[in-house]
Coordinates of C-alpha atoms in Angstrom, one line a residue:
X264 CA 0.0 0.0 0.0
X265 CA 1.4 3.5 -0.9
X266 CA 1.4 6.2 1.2
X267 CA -0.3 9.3 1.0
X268 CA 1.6 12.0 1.7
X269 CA 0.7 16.2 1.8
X270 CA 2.7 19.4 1.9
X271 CA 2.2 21.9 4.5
X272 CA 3.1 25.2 5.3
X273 CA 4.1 25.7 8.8
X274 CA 4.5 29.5 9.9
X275 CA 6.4 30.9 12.8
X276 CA 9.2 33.7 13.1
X277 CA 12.5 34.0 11.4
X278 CA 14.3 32.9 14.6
X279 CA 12.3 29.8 15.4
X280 CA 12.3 29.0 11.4
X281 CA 16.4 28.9 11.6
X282 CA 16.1 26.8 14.9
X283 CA 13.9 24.5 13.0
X284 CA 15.8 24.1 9.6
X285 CA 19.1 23.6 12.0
X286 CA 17.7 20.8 14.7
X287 CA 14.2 19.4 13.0
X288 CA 12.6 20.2 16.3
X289 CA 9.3 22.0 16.3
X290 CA 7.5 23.2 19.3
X291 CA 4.2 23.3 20.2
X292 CA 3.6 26.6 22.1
X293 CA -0.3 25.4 22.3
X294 CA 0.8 22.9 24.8
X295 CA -1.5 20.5 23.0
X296 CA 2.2 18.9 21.7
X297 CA 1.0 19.6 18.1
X298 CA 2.1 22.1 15.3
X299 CA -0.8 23.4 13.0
X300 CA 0.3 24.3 9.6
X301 CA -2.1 25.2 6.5
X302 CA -2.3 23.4 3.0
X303 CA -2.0 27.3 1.3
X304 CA 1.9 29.3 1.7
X305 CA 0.2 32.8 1.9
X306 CA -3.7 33.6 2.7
X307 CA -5.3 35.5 5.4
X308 CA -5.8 32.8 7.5
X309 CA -2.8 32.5 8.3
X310 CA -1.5 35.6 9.0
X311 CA -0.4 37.1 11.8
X312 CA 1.3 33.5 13.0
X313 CA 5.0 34.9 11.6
X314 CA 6.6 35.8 8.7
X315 CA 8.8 32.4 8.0
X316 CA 7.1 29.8 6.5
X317 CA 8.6 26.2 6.5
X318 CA 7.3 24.0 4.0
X319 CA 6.5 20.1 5.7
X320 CA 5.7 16.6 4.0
X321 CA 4.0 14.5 5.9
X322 CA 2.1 11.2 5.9
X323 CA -1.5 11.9 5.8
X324 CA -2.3 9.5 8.9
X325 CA -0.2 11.4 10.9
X326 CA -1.9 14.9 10.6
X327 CA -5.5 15.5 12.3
X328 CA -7.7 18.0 10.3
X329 CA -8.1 21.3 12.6
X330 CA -10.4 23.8 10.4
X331 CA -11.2 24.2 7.1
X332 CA -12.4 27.2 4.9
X333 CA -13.7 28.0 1.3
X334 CA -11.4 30.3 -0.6
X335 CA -13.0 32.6 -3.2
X336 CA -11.7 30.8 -6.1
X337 CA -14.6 27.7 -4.6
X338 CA -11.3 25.8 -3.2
X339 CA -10.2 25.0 0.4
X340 CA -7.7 26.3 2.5
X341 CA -7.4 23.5 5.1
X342 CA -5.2 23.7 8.5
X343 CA -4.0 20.3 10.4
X344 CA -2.5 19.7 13.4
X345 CA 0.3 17.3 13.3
X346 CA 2.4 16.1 16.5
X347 CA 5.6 17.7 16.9
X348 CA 7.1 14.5 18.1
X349 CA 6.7 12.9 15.3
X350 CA 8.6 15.6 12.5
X351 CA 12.2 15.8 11.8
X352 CA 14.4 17.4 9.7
X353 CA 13.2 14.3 7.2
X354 CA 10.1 16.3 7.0
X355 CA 11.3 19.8 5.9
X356 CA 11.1 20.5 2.2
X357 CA 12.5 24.0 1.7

């Protein structure tokens, strides 16, 4: 069986971005142990959680759907929470 993967976009600030890229360790500062990232780089959704953006690939099983919202274009803009745990340096893309 193959699996299904899906890129995400992860934001946070510059520092914690370079701490990230460096080590593979996110933090959750929900204290919920998960990271929430978006399935869209840029929208207003997800602004205002920091200007750095690291791009993730993930196994589909391992992220839990969070929200979900129709863009204007009649697409979806959907945000999962994935446990921090669980990602590495494996996981970053760009």
């Amino acid at each position: 069986m193959s699996t299904t993967w899906l890129d995400l976009f992860h934001r946070t600030t510059p520092e914690a971005a370079a701490r990230i890229r460096a080590t593979g360790v996110f933090t959750s500062l929900e204290n919920t142990g998960e990271i929430f990232c978006s399935t869209v780089r840029d929208s207003d959704h997800t602004a205002g959680y920091g200007s750095a953006v690291i791009h993730i690939r993930v196994p589909a099983g391992l992220a839990r759907l969070d929200d979900e919202f129709e863009l204007g274009d009649g697409t979806y803009e959907q945000h999962f929470a994935v446990p921090a745990r669980s990602l590495g340096l494996r996981n970053i893309v760009e």
